[in-house]
């Protein structure tokens, strides 16, 4: 069994033990720094290093295979992000992370939008997987201009908590629900 993702640095060692006992043998941890960064990329880079070098070992002590996805979480949006992107590119090139994540929009600020787009472009360039953040609030505002293009033959996965809209989004394609705003285009 695989847990979709978690933030291992906020989990106790007992949590890892309970996860393994309940049948979860592999999990993915994402970056999320819960404190103000004050536009300091070094804080986020140090956080990446801590997650990458400490959390898998700690989880492994309880039998849990912890994979790592790193990216700039929307609550950590900073304007001075070049060093962080250099670090992400290095980690991707060295195959130290399995995905870029958790990325997305939370407050739908222009800085979040810019960083989200840049991380999606990096994922596209490096053929990396991504883990998308589901906003805790303002879901309608954040998702109002959603634009998804899925190339022919490409497989994607929609992963999220129960009630987050995965099934509703997919059910729009065969018209189980009528589109009330915008459009769905298939083959152009």
C-alpha atoms as a PDB file:
ATOM      1  CA  UNK A   1       0.000   0.000   0.000  1.00  0.00           C
ATOM      2  CA  UNK A   2       1.284   3.512  -0.802  1.00  0.00           C
ATOM      3  CA  UNK A   3       0.255   6.676   1.051  1.00  0.00           C
ATOM      4  CA  UNK A   4      -0.258   9.427  -1.559  1.00  0.00           C
ATOM      5  CA  UNK A   5       1.940  11.911   0.258  1.00  0.00           C
ATOM      6  CA  UNK A   6       2.684  13.405   3.624  1.00  0.00           C
ATOM      7  CA  UNK A   7       5.005  15.848   5.304  1.00  0.00           C
ATOM      8  CA  UNK A   8       7.329  13.488   7.168  1.00  0.00           C
ATOM      9  CA  UNK A   9       9.093  16.227   9.073  1.00  0.00           C
ATOM     10  CA  UNK A  10       5.822  16.890  10.921  1.00  0.00           C
ATOM     11  CA  UNK A  11       5.286  13.196  11.739  1.00  0.00           C
ATOM     12  CA  UNK A  12       6.458  11.450  14.876  1.00  0.00           C
ATOM     13  CA  UNK A  13       8.490   8.282  14.763  1.00  0.00           C
ATOM     14  CA  UNK A  14       5.462   6.509  16.252  1.00  0.00           C
ATOM     15  CA  UNK A  15       3.470   7.599  13.172  1.00  0.00           C
ATOM     16  CA  UNK A  16       5.979   5.801  10.924  1.00  0.00           C
ATOM     17  CA  UNK A  17       5.703   2.685  13.064  1.00  0.00           C
ATOM     18  CA  UNK A  18       1.878   2.773  12.945  1.00  0.00           C
ATOM     19  CA  UNK A  19       1.903   3.330   9.187  1.00  0.00           C
ATOM     20  CA  UNK A  20       4.105   0.284   8.649  1.00  0.00           C
ATOM     21  CA  UNK A  21       2.084  -1.893  11.034  1.00  0.00           C
ATOM     22  CA  UNK A  22      -1.122  -0.902   9.192  1.00  0.00           C
ATOM     23  CA  UNK A  23       0.330  -2.090   5.877  1.00  0.00           C
ATOM     24  CA  UNK A  24       1.855   1.065   4.400  1.00  0.00           C
ATOM     25  CA  UNK A  25       5.347   0.144   3.293  1.00  0.00           C
ATOM     26  CA  UNK A  26       6.091   3.100   1.014  1.00  0.00           C
ATOM     27  CA  UNK A  27       5.242   6.784   1.389  1.00  0.00           C
ATOM     28  CA  UNK A  28       6.133  10.038  -0.319  1.00  0.00           C
ATOM     29  CA  UNK A  29       7.134  13.090   1.674  1.00  0.00           C
ATOM     30  CA  UNK A  30       6.927  16.593   0.244  1.00  0.00           C
ATOM     31  CA  UNK A  31       8.452  19.875   1.233  1.00  0.00           C
ATOM     32  CA  UNK A  32       6.399  22.298   3.245  1.00  0.00           C
ATOM     33  CA  UNK A  33       8.072  24.788   5.533  1.00  0.00           C
ATOM     34  CA  UNK A  34       5.448  26.084   8.005  1.00  0.00           C
ATOM     35  CA  UNK A  35       7.310  29.246   9.016  1.00  0.00           C
ATOM     36  CA  UNK A  36       8.032  32.577   7.307  1.00  0.00           C
ATOM     37  CA  UNK A  37      10.982  32.418   4.940  1.00  0.00           C
ATOM     38  CA  UNK A  38      11.525  36.195   4.822  1.00  0.00           C
ATOM     39  CA  UNK A  39      12.461  35.776   1.147  1.00  0.00           C
ATOM     40  CA  UNK A  40      15.536  33.768   2.158  1.00  0.00           C
ATOM     41  CA  UNK A  41      16.139  30.860  -0.244  1.00  0.00           C
ATOM     42  CA  UNK A  42      18.792  29.349   2.058  1.00  0.00           C
ATOM     43  CA  UNK A  43      16.118  28.480   4.625  1.00  0.00           C
ATOM     44  CA  UNK A  44      14.207  26.472   2.013  1.00  0.00           C
ATOM     45  CA  UNK A  45      17.349  24.820   0.630  1.00  0.00           C
ATOM     46  CA  UNK A  46      18.352  23.777   4.171  1.00  0.00           C
ATOM     47  CA  UNK A  47      14.839  22.411   4.642  1.00  0.00           C
ATOM     48  CA  UNK A  48      15.223  20.373   1.413  1.00  0.00           C
ATOM     49  CA  UNK A  49      18.545  18.970   2.653  1.00  0.00           C
ATOM     50  CA  UNK A  50      17.014  18.023   6.008  1.00  0.00           C
ATOM     51  CA  UNK A  51      14.092  16.210   4.375  1.00  0.00           C
ATOM     52  CA  UNK A  52      16.335  14.437   1.874  1.00  0.00           C
ATOM     53  CA  UNK A  53      19.089  13.396   4.265  1.00  0.00           C
ATOM     54  CA  UNK A  54      17.245  12.770   7.525  1.00  0.00           C
ATOM     55  CA  UNK A  55      13.608  11.787   7.015  1.00  0.00           C
ATOM     56  CA  UNK A  56      14.092   8.638   4.843  1.00  0.00           C
ATOM     57  CA  UNK A  57      16.582   7.268   7.387  1.00  0.00           C
ATOM     58  CA  UNK A  58      14.226   8.011  10.281  1.00  0.00           C
ATOM     59  CA  UNK A  59      11.265   6.359   8.497  1.00  0.00           C
ATOM     60  CA  UNK A  60      13.471   3.423   7.470  1.00  0.00           C
ATOM     61  CA  UNK A  61      14.117   2.610  11.127  1.00  0.00           C
ATOM     62  CA  UNK A  62      10.429   1.606  11.274  1.00  0.00           C
ATOM     63  CA  UNK A  63      10.391  -0.325   7.981  1.00  0.00           C
ATOM     64  CA  UNK A  64       8.896   2.490   5.909  1.00  0.00           C
ATOM     65  CA  UNK A  65      10.432   3.219   2.488  1.00  0.00           C
ATOM     66  CA  UNK A  66      10.164   7.014   2.301  1.00  0.00           C
ATOM     67  CA  UNK A  67      10.500   8.602  -1.134  1.00  0.00           C
ATOM     68  CA  UNK A  68      11.141  12.342  -1.441  1.00  0.00           C
ATOM     69  CA  UNK A  69       9.470  14.985  -3.614  1.00  0.00           C
ATOM     70  CA  UNK A  70      10.716  18.551  -3.278  1.00  0.00           C
ATOM     71  CA  UNK A  71       9.486  21.865  -4.622  1.00  0.00           C
ATOM     72  CA  UNK A  72       8.383  25.311  -3.565  1.00  0.00           C
ATOM     73  CA  UNK A  73       5.084  24.887  -1.723  1.00  0.00           C
ATOM     74  CA  UNK A  74       2.732  27.836  -2.394  1.00  0.00           C
ATOM     75  CA  UNK A  75       2.871  28.949   1.236  1.00  0.00           C
ATOM     76  CA  UNK A  76       6.644  29.271   0.786  1.00  0.00           C
ATOM     77  CA  UNK A  77       6.442  31.495  -2.312  1.00  0.00           C
ATOM     78  CA  UNK A  78       9.496  33.743  -2.461  1.00  0.00           C
ATOM     79  CA  UNK A  79      10.560  36.202  -5.133  1.00  0.00           C
ATOM     80  CA  UNK A  80      14.239  35.310  -4.726  1.00  0.00           C
ATOM     81  CA  UNK A  81      13.959  31.708  -5.941  1.00  0.00           C
ATOM     82  CA  UNK A  82      16.851  31.212  -8.401  1.00  0.00           C
ATOM     83  CA  UNK A  83      19.050  29.340  -5.898  1.00  0.00           C
ATOM     84  CA  UNK A  84      16.123  27.072  -5.037  1.00  0.00           C
ATOM     85  CA  UNK A  85      15.560  26.252  -8.713  1.00  0.00           C
ATOM     86  CA  UNK A  86      19.277  25.514  -9.149  1.00  0.00           C
ATOM     87  CA  UNK A  87      19.037  23.106  -6.208  1.00  0.00           C
ATOM     88  CA  UNK A  88      15.904  21.448  -7.643  1.00  0.00           C
ATOM     89  CA  UNK A  89      17.601  20.978 -11.032  1.00  0.00           C
ATOM     90  CA  UNK A  90      20.617  19.401  -9.306  1.00  0.00           C
ATOM     91  CA  UNK A  91      18.405  17.039  -7.282  1.00  0.00           C
ATOM     92  CA  UNK A  92      16.451  16.025 -10.393  1.00  0.00           C
ATOM     93  CA  UNK A  93      19.614  15.483 -12.437  1.00  0.00           C
ATOM     94  CA  UNK A  94      21.103  13.327  -9.660  1.00  0.00           C
ATOM     95  CA  UNK A  95      17.812  11.393  -9.322  1.00  0.00           C
ATOM     96  CA  UNK A  96      17.634  12.214  -5.615  1.00  0.00           C
ATOM     97  CA  UNK A  97      13.922  13.075  -5.725  1.00  0.00           C
ATOM     98  CA  UNK A  98      11.040  11.218  -7.352  1.00  0.00           C
ATOM     99  CA  UNK A  99       8.919  14.286  -8.146  1.00  0.00           C
ATOM    100  CA  UNK A 100       8.613  18.042  -7.817  1.00  0.00           C
ATOM    101  CA  UNK A 101       6.170  18.718  -5.036  1.00  0.00           C
ATOM    102  CA  UNK A 102       4.138  19.775  -3.370  1.00  0.00           C
ATOM    103  CA  UNK A 103       3.494  22.722  -5.692  1.00  0.00           C
ATOM    104  CA  UNK A 104       0.417  24.700  -6.652  1.00  0.00           C
ATOM    105  CA  UNK A 105      -1.664  27.647  -5.562  1.00  0.00           C
ATOM    106  CA  UNK A 106      -3.036  28.525  -2.147  1.00  0.00           C
ATOM    107  CA  UNK A 107      -3.908  32.232  -2.090  1.00  0.00           C
ATOM    108  CA  UNK A 108      -3.650  32.596  -5.893  1.00  0.00           C
ATOM    109  CA  UNK A 109      -1.122  35.443  -5.620  1.00  0.00           C
ATOM    110  CA  UNK A 110       0.914  36.496  -8.634  1.00  0.00           C
ATOM    111  CA  UNK A 111       4.070  35.169  -6.925  1.00  0.00           C
ATOM    112  CA  UNK A 112       2.422  31.758  -6.373  1.00  0.00           C
ATOM    113  CA  UNK A 113       1.261  31.692  -9.995  1.00  0.00           C
ATOM    114  CA  UNK A 114       4.752  32.557 -11.260  1.00  0.00           C
ATOM    115  CA  UNK A 115       6.456  29.886  -9.123  1.00  0.00           C
ATOM    116  CA  UNK A 116       3.824  27.260  -9.969  1.00  0.00           C
ATOM    117  CA  UNK A 117       4.238  27.874 -13.704  1.00  0.00           C
ATOM    118  CA  UNK A 118       8.035  27.846 -13.454  1.00  0.00           C
ATOM    119  CA  UNK A 119       7.998  24.543 -11.541  1.00  0.00           C
ATOM    120  CA  UNK A 120       5.616  22.981 -14.081  1.00  0.00           C
ATOM    121  CA  UNK A 121       7.950  24.130 -16.868  1.00  0.00           C
ATOM    122  CA  UNK A 122      10.908  22.578 -15.011  1.00  0.00           C
ATOM    123  CA  UNK A 123       8.950  19.332 -14.647  1.00  0.00           C
ATOM    124  CA  UNK A 124       8.158  19.354 -18.363  1.00  0.00           C
ATOM    125  CA  UNK A 125      11.779  20.061 -19.339  1.00  0.00           C
ATOM    126  CA  UNK A 126      13.142  17.327 -17.058  1.00  0.00           C
ATOM    127  CA  UNK A 127      10.272  14.866 -17.612  1.00  0.00           C
ATOM    128  CA  UNK A 128       9.641  14.921 -13.851  1.00  0.00           C
ATOM    129  CA  UNK A 129       6.442  13.994 -12.096  1.00  0.00           C
ATOM    130  CA  UNK A 130       4.677  16.599  -9.957  1.00  0.00           C
ATOM    131  CA  UNK A 131       2.558  16.550  -6.818  1.00  0.00           C
ATOM    132  CA  UNK A 132      -0.012  19.325  -6.882  1.00  0.00           C
ATOM    133  CA  UNK A 133      -1.174  21.108  -3.738  1.00  0.00           C
ATOM    134  CA  UNK A 134      -4.929  21.325  -3.230  1.00  0.00           C
ATOM    135  CA  UNK A 135      -5.719  24.729  -1.742  1.00  0.00           C
ATOM    136  CA  UNK A 136      -7.144  24.683   1.774  1.00  0.00           C
ATOM    137  CA  UNK A 137      -9.458  27.604   1.038  1.00  0.00           C
ATOM    138  CA  UNK A 138     -10.549  29.723  -1.929  1.00  0.00           C
ATOM    139  CA  UNK A 139     -10.826  26.552  -4.053  1.00  0.00           C
ATOM    140  CA  UNK A 140     -13.330  28.117  -6.460  1.00  0.00           C
ATOM    141  CA  UNK A 141     -11.140  31.198  -6.954  1.00  0.00           C
ATOM    142  CA  UNK A 142      -7.919  29.220  -7.357  1.00  0.00           C
ATOM    143  CA  UNK A 143      -9.467  26.707  -9.770  1.00  0.00           C
ATOM    144  CA  UNK A 144     -11.621  29.107 -11.802  1.00  0.00           C
ATOM    145  CA  UNK A 145      -9.152  29.407 -14.667  1.00  0.00           C
ATOM    146  CA  UNK A 146      -7.953  25.801 -14.701  1.00  0.00           C
ATOM    147  CA  UNK A 147      -6.436  24.820 -18.032  1.00  0.00           C
ATOM    148  CA  UNK A 148      -5.187  21.271 -18.465  1.00  0.00           C
ATOM    149  CA  UNK A 149      -3.692  19.896 -21.652  1.00  0.00           C
ATOM    150  CA  UNK A 150      -3.031  16.180 -21.762  1.00  0.00           C
ATOM    151  CA  UNK A 151      -1.032  15.072 -24.802  1.00  0.00           C
ATOM    152  CA  UNK A 152      -2.312  12.072 -26.751  1.00  0.00           C
ATOM    153  CA  UNK A 153      -1.006   8.829 -25.261  1.00  0.00           C
ATOM    154  CA  UNK A 154       0.019  10.498 -21.988  1.00  0.00           C
ATOM    155  CA  UNK A 155      -1.198   8.993 -18.722  1.00  0.00           C
ATOM    156  CA  UNK A 156      -1.873  11.221 -15.722  1.00  0.00           C
ATOM    157  CA  UNK A 157      -3.093  10.568 -12.202  1.00  0.00           C
ATOM    158  CA  UNK A 158      -5.386  12.782 -10.184  1.00  0.00           C
ATOM    159  CA  UNK A 159      -4.605  12.293  -6.516  1.00  0.00           C
ATOM    160  CA  UNK A 160      -6.177  14.106  -3.593  1.00  0.00           C
ATOM    161  CA  UNK A 161      -8.241  13.841  -0.484  1.00  0.00           C
ATOM    162  CA  UNK A 162     -11.799  12.614  -0.582  1.00  0.00           C
ATOM    163  CA  UNK A 163     -14.075  15.433  -1.684  1.00  0.00           C
ATOM    164  CA  UNK A 164     -11.353  17.465  -3.402  1.00  0.00           C
ATOM    165  CA  UNK A 165     -12.987  17.289  -6.865  1.00  0.00           C
ATOM    166  CA  UNK A 166     -11.036  14.543  -8.640  1.00  0.00           C
ATOM    167  CA  UNK A 167     -14.103  12.556  -9.746  1.00  0.00           C
ATOM    168  CA  UNK A 168     -16.043  15.684 -10.639  1.00  0.00           C
ATOM    169  CA  UNK A 169     -13.220  16.873 -12.888  1.00  0.00           C
ATOM    170  CA  UNK A 170     -12.965  13.506 -14.648  1.00  0.00           C
ATOM    171  CA  UNK A 171     -16.777  13.200 -14.920  1.00  0.00           C
ATOM    172  CA  UNK A 172     -16.855  16.388 -17.006  1.00  0.00           C
ATOM    173  CA  UNK A 173     -15.101  14.624 -19.894  1.00  0.00           C
ATOM    174  CA  UNK A 174     -17.873  12.079 -20.748  1.00  0.00           C
ATOM    175  CA  UNK A 175     -20.461  14.784 -19.848  1.00  0.00           C
ATOM    176  CA  UNK A 176     -21.818  13.119 -16.729  1.00  0.00           C
ATOM    177  CA  UNK A 177     -21.975  16.751 -15.645  1.00  0.00           C
ATOM    178  CA  UNK A 178     -22.596  19.677 -17.948  1.00  0.00           C
ATOM    179  CA  UNK A 179     -19.938  22.342 -18.102  1.00  0.00           C
ATOM    180  CA  UNK A 180     -21.446  25.538 -16.699  1.00  0.00           C
ATOM    181  CA  UNK A 181     -18.540  27.831 -17.540  1.00  0.00           C
ATOM    182  CA  UNK A 182     -15.616  27.474 -19.919  1.00  0.00           C
ATOM    183  CA  UNK A 183     -15.134  24.538 -22.242  1.00  0.00           C
ATOM    184  CA  UNK A 184     -13.698  21.071 -22.600  1.00  0.00           C
ATOM    185  CA  UNK A 185     -11.971  20.401 -25.902  1.00  0.00           C
ATOM    186  CA  UNK A 186     -11.000  16.920 -27.042  1.00  0.00           C
ATOM    187  CA  UNK A 187      -8.674  16.667 -30.063  1.00  0.00           C
ATOM    188  CA  UNK A 188      -8.466  20.425 -30.419  1.00  0.00           C
END
